[in-house]
Coordinates of C-alpha atoms in Angstrom, one line a residue:
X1 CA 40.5 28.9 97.3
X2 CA 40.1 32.6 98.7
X3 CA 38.0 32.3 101.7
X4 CA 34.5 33.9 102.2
X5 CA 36.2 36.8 104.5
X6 CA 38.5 38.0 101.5
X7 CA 35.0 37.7 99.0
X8 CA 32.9 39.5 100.9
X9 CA 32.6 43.3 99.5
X10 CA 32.7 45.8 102.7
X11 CA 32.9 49.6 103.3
X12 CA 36.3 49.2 104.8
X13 CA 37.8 47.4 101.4
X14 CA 36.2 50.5 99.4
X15 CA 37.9 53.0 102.1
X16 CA 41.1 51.4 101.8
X17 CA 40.9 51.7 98.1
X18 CA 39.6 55.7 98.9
X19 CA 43.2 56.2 100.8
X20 CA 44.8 55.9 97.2
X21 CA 42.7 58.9 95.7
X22 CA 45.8 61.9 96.8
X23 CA 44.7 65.2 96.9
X24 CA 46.8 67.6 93.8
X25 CA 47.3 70.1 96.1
X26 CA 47.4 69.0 99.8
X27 CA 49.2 65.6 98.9
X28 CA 47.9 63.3 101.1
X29 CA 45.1 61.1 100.3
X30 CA 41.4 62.5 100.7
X31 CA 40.0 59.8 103.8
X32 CA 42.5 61.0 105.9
X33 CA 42.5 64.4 105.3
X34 CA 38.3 64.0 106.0
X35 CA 37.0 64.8 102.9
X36 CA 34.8 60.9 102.7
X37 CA 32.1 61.6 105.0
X38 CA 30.7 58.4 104.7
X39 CA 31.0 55.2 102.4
X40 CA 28.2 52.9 102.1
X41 CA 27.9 49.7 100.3
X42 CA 24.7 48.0 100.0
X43 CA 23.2 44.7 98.4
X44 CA 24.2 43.8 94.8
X45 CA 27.8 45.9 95.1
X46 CA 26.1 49.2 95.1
X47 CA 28.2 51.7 96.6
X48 CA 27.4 55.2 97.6
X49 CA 30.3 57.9 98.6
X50 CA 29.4 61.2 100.1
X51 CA 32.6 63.4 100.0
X52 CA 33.5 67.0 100.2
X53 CA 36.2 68.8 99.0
X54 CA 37.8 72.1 101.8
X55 CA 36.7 75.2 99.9
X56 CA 33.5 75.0 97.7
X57 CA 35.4 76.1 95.0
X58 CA 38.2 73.7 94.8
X59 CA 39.7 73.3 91.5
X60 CA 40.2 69.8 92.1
X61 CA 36.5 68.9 92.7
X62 CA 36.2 67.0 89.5
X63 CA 39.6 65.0 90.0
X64 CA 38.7 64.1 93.6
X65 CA 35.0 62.8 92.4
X66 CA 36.7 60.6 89.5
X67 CA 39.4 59.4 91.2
X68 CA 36.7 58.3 94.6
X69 CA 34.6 56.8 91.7
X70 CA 37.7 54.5 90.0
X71 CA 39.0 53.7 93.0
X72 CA 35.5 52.1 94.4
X73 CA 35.2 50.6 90.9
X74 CA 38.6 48.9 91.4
X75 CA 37.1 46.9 94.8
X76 CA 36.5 43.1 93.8
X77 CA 32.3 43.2 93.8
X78 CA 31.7 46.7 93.1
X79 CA 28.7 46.6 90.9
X80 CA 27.8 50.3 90.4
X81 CA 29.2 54.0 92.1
X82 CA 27.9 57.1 93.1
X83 CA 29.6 59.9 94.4
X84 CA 27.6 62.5 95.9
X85 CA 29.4 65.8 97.4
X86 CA 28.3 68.0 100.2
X87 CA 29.3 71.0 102.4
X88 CA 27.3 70.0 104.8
X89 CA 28.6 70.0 107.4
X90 CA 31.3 72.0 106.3
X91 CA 35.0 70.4 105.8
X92 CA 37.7 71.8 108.8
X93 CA 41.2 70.8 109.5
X94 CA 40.0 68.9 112.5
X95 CA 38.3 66.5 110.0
X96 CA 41.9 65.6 109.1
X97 CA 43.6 62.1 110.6
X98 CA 46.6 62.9 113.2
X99 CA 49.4 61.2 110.8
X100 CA 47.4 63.8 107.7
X101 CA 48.2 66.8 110.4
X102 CA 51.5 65.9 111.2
X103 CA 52.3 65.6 106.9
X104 CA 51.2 69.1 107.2
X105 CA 52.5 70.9 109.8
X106 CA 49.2 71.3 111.5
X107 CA 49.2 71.0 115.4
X108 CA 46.9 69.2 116.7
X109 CA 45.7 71.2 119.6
X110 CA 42.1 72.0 118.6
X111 CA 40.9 75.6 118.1
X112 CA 39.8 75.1 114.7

């Protein structure tokens, strides 16, 4: 029998299942390259995701909002998803995990 630990439905589980949401066009996937500002699960398996995407523009907004949506869906108690998006505050490289940097050639010194 699974024990209560593995049952229990937590932001961490839904950010793991985030990491396999890849970016088209950075390739990497979108927590580490900072674009999940926050992921909140309340009672009942309600989850809320508040995301951005780098540019306002971003052709991918719509693939990156689906695939954060499916992939909290997928998370054993997930009862309901909502993705909201922001640019507030603004998304910058420094955002970005180290190992998300190095998969891009970006230093890490700062200076954004």
């Amino acid at each position: 029998m699974a024990d209560e630990a593995e049952l229990k439905l937590d932001d961490e589980k839904v950010t793991d299942a985030l990491r396999l949401v890849i970016d088209p066009e950075l390739g990497y996937n979108i927590v580490d390259l900072g674009l999940v500002y926050a992921v909140l699960v309340n009672d009942g398996g309600v989850v809320n995701i508040v995301m951005t995407t780098t540019t306002r523009g971003c052709p991918a907004t719509n693939y990156l909002k689906e695939g954060a949506r499916d992939a909290a869906w997928s998370v054993p108690g997930v009862e309901f998803v909502d993705v909201t998006l922001t640019y507030e505050p603004p998304w910058s490289p420094e955002k970005m995990s180290s190992g998300a940097k190095e998969h891009l050639g970006i230093a890490d010194s700062g200076g954004w």
